[in-house]
Tab-separated table of C-alpha atoms in Angstrom:
chain	number	residue	atom	x	y	z
A	129	LYS	CA	7.151	17.779	-23.927
A	130	ILE	CA	6.195	20.521	-21.509
A	131	PRO	CA	8.875	23.102	-20.637
A	132	GLU	CA	10.334	22.448	-17.179
A	133	LYS	CA	9.417	25.922	-15.884
A	134	LEU	CA	5.715	25.269	-16.553
A	135	LEU	CA	5.536	22.048	-14.591
A	136	ILE	CA	3.861	22.342	-11.213
A	137	PRO	CA	5.044	19.731	-8.694
A	138	SER	CA	1.629	19.223	-7.088
A	139	HIS	CA	0.285	18.174	-10.503
A	140	PHE	CA	3.082	15.633	-10.637
A	141	VAL	CA	2.021	14.265	-7.266
A	142	ASN	CA	-1.577	13.905	-8.445
A	143	ALA	CA	-0.438	12.283	-11.691
A	144	MET	CA	1.793	9.851	-9.788
A	145	ARG	CA	-1.044	8.959	-7.431
A	146	GLU	CA	-3.338	8.239	-10.389
A	147	LEU	CA	-0.700	6.267	-12.287
A	148	TYR	CA	0.142	4.218	-9.207
A	149	ASN	CA	-3.303	3.565	-7.751
A	150	TYR	CA	-5.475	3.220	-10.831
A	151	GLU	CA	-3.298	2.519	-13.829
A	152	ARG	CA	-0.493	0.555	-12.137
A	153	LYS	CA	2.081	2.243	-14.367
A	154	TYR	CA	4.963	2.097	-11.927
A	155	ASP	CA	7.658	2.827	-14.537
A	156	GLU	CA	5.900	6.076	-15.403
A	157	VAL	CA	5.694	7.056	-11.735
A	158	ILE	CA	9.434	6.472	-11.453
A	159	LEU	CA	10.130	8.572	-14.561
A	160	LEU	CA	7.965	11.448	-13.319
A	161	ALA	CA	9.488	11.334	-9.847
A	162	ASP	CA	13.027	11.329	-11.231
A	163	ARG	CA	12.175	14.260	-13.458
A	164	VAL	CA	10.784	16.352	-10.608
A	165	LEU	CA	13.430	15.328	-8.082
A	166	SER	CA	16.187	16.415	-10.461
A	167	ASN	CA	15.196	19.957	-9.351
A	168	GLU	CA	14.568	19.014	-5.739
A	169	LYS	CA	16.477	21.959	-4.248
A	170	TYR	CA	13.871	24.357	-5.673
A	171	LEU	CA	10.872	22.505	-4.285
A	172	ASP	CA	8.953	22.571	-1.031
A	173	LYS	CA	10.139	19.829	1.346
A	174	LYS	CA	6.629	18.401	1.774
A	175	ILE	CA	6.225	18.009	-1.992
A	176	VAL	CA	9.656	16.361	-2.221
A	177	LYS	CA	8.739	13.932	0.551
A	178	GLU	CA	5.460	12.976	-1.125
A	179	ILE	CA	7.072	12.557	-4.544
A	180	ARG	CA	9.803	10.385	-3.042
A	181	TYR	CA	7.126	8.363	-1.221
A	182	TRP	CA	5.350	7.522	-4.516
A	183	LEU	CA	8.734	6.826	-6.088
A	184	CYS	CA	9.565	4.340	-3.308
A	185	LEU	CA	6.177	2.633	-3.536
A	186	SER	CA	6.736	2.144	-7.262
A	187	LEU	CA	10.301	0.926	-6.774
A	188	ALA	CA	9.012	-1.576	-4.205
A	189	ARG	CA	6.339	-2.804	-6.623
A	190	LYS	CA	9.059	-3.268	-9.253
A	191	LYS	CA	11.249	-5.013	-6.640
A	192	ASP	CA	13.965	-2.525	-7.513
A	193	SER	CA	16.780	-2.384	-4.956
A	194	ARG	CA	17.169	1.327	-5.691
A	195	LEU	CA	14.446	1.697	-3.060
A	196	THR	CA	17.050	1.051	-0.346
A	197	ILE	CA	18.861	4.227	-1.426
A	198	GLU	CA	15.806	6.458	-1.914
A	199	VAL	CA	14.122	5.387	1.333
A	200	MET	CA	17.132	6.648	3.299
A	201	LYS	CA	15.928	10.163	2.430
A	202	ILE	CA	12.615	9.551	4.255
A	203	ASN	CA	12.334	9.486	8.045
A	204	GLY	CA	10.019	8.059	10.670
A	205	ALA	CA	7.142	5.679	10.236
A	206	ASP	CA	7.037	6.201	6.460
A	207	HIS	CA	10.664	5.019	6.213
A	208	ASN	CA	9.884	1.785	8.052
A	209	PHE	CA	6.620	1.301	6.177
A	210	LEU	CA	8.309	1.614	2.785
A	211	LEU	CA	11.070	-0.803	3.779
A	212	GLY	CA	8.484	-3.243	5.116
A	213	PHE	CA	6.516	-2.955	1.884
A	214	TYR	CA	9.656	-3.602	-0.168
A	215	TYR	CA	10.495	-6.617	1.989
A	216	ARG	CA	6.971	-7.989	1.567
A	217	MET	CA	7.084	-7.505	-2.179
A	218	THR	CA	10.440	-9.305	-2.379
A	219	GLY	CA	9.298	-12.200	-0.187
A	220	ARG	CA	11.407	-11.239	2.834
A	221	PHE	CA	8.515	-11.720	5.238
A	222	ASN	CA	10.443	-11.829	8.527
A	223	GLU	CA	12.080	-8.482	7.762
A	224	ALA	CA	8.711	-7.091	6.690
A	225	LEU	CA	7.170	-8.161	10.010
A	226	ILE	CA	9.913	-6.362	11.916
A	227	LYS	CA	9.454	-3.124	9.955
A	228	PHE	CA	5.647	-3.126	10.102
A	229	ASN	CA	5.728	-3.765	13.839
A	230	GLU	CA	8.188	-0.881	14.231
A	231	VAL	CA	5.695	1.307	12.369
A	232	ARG	CA	2.916	0.216	14.718
A	233	GLU	CA	5.081	1.083	17.733
A	234	MET	CA	5.812	4.542	16.306
A	235	SER	CA	2.303	5.156	15.046
A	236	PRO	CA	-0.283	2.655	16.358
A	237	ASN	CA	-3.025	3.862	13.998
A	238	PHE	CA	-0.921	3.726	10.816
A	239	TYR	CA	-3.646	2.108	8.738
A	240	ARG	CA	-1.563	1.050	5.726
A	241	ALA	CA	0.945	-0.700	7.990
A	242	LYS	CA	-1.859	-2.743	9.538
A	243	ARG	CA	-3.123	-3.717	6.109
A	244	GLU	CA	0.361	-4.734	4.974
A	245	LEU	CA	0.973	-6.626	8.204
A	246	ILE	CA	-2.198	-8.608	7.537
A	247	GLN	CA	-0.842	-9.510	4.097
A	248	VAL	CA	2.420	-10.719	5.615
A	249	TYR	CA	0.521	-12.863	8.103
A	250	LEU	CA	-1.605	-14.286	5.289
A	251	ASN	CA	1.463	-14.949	3.133
A	252	THR	CA	3.118	-16.806	6.013
A	253	GLU	CA	-0.145	-18.633	6.816
A	254	ASP	CA	-0.327	-17.126	10.311
A	255	TYR	CA	-4.102	-16.895	10.102
A	256	ASP	CA	-4.627	-16.380	13.839
A	257	SER	CA	-2.541	-13.176	13.818
A	258	ALA	CA	-4.094	-12.042	10.549
A	259	TYR	CA	-7.614	-12.661	11.843
A	260	ALA	CA	-7.431	-10.234	14.773
A	261	LEU	CA	-6.056	-7.410	12.628
A	262	SER	CA	-8.298	-8.102	9.644
A	263	LYS	CA	-11.396	-8.094	11.831
A	264	GLU	CA	-10.288	-4.802	13.403
A	265	THR	CA	-9.588	-3.098	10.067
A	266	TYR	CA	-12.802	-4.454	8.568
A	267	HIS	CA	-14.868	-2.955	11.384
A	268	ILE	CA	-13.057	0.388	10.998
A	269	ASP	CA	-13.824	0.578	7.263
A	270	LYS	CA	-16.297	-1.996	5.977
A	271	ASN	CA	-16.317	-0.479	2.489
A	272	ASN	CA	-12.616	-0.985	1.859
A	273	PRO	CA	-12.296	-3.979	-0.495
A	274	TYR	CA	-8.889	-4.952	0.923
A	275	ASN	CA	-10.369	-5.158	4.412
A	276	LEU	CA	-13.242	-7.271	3.110
A	277	GLN	CA	-10.943	-9.620	1.259
A	278	SER	CA	-8.466	-10.189	4.098
A	279	TYR	CA	-11.239	-10.697	6.646
A	280	PHE	CA	-12.930	-13.121	4.217
A	281	ARG	CA	-9.713	-15.128	3.768
A	282	CYS	CA	-9.186	-15.390	7.526
A	283	LEU	CA	-12.759	-16.456	8.205
A	284	LEU	CA	-12.582	-19.024	5.437
A	285	LYS	CA	-9.351	-20.532	6.783
A	286	LEU	CA	-10.198	-20.436	10.475
A	287	GLU	CA	-13.936	-21.052	10.592
A	288	GLY	CA	-14.812	-22.530	7.211
A	289	LYS	CA	-18.442	-23.604	6.797
A	290	SER	CA	-19.398	-22.445	10.278
A	291	ALA	CA	-18.951	-18.853	9.047
A	292	THR	CA	-21.041	-19.281	5.894
A	293	ASP	CA	-23.474	-16.472	6.735
A	294	LYS	CA	-20.683	-13.980	7.420
A	295	LEU	CA	-18.764	-15.100	4.307
A	296	LEU	CA	-21.852	-14.588	2.144
A	297	GLU	CA	-22.365	-11.152	3.711
A	298	LEU	CA	-18.779	-10.197	2.823
A	299	ILE	CA	-19.154	-11.455	-0.745
A	300	ASN	CA	-22.376	-9.468	-1.072
A	301	ASN	CA	-20.622	-6.356	0.251
A	302	LEU	CA	-17.919	-6.785	-2.392
A	303	SER	CA	-20.524	-7.209	-5.137
A	304	THR	CA	-22.371	-4.013	-4.182
A	305	ASN	CA	-19.268	-1.886	-3.621
A	306	LEU	CA	-18.772	0.545	-6.504
A	307	SER	CA	-14.969	0.458	-6.723
A	308	GLU	CA	-13.203	-1.325	-9.575
A	309	LYS	CA	-11.045	-3.206	-7.085
A	310	SER	CA	-14.156	-4.569	-5.325
A	311	ASP	CA	-15.520	-5.854	-8.607
A	312	GLU	CA	-12.194	-7.527	-9.381
A	313	MET	CA	-12.074	-9.140	-5.917
A	314	TYR	CA	-15.707	-10.205	-6.138
A	315	ARG	CA	-15.096	-12.032	-9.393
């Protein structure tokens, strides 16, 4: 145990980011966030917002309804994004669509909202809607494995064998991408 006075909140944010993105230890993110937020009144508002953001992402992943309380302390596009993410994770796809589209109205270039919206379209088998967005996000960032995968799924569903060359190109891009996630998706 490290004494509370020696803990630096920005280190917590970095630790939460690592635990969430790479180790998928959502319970630990929640514990860290709760620990830091217990002294919220002494912290910079930007740090508090970021810590609460990672807390909400983890709560959504755990399908924990506590998210609906914590997200009320976040405003704007992030608020709607986090609610949409929670709704997607809990299978409430119509509500997720509403929230992600609200995010896009507020902030048209909110990249994560586009990616989540694609997932909702794929989950609801609305491949036509998913295709347009997945193609757009793929062309913005061809190295992102999530973009590759969603574009691949749409092409496979909508064009099938007629898109064989493009599908093989996407698979090859996944195989040569250095990220762990790309390797997992490739396999």
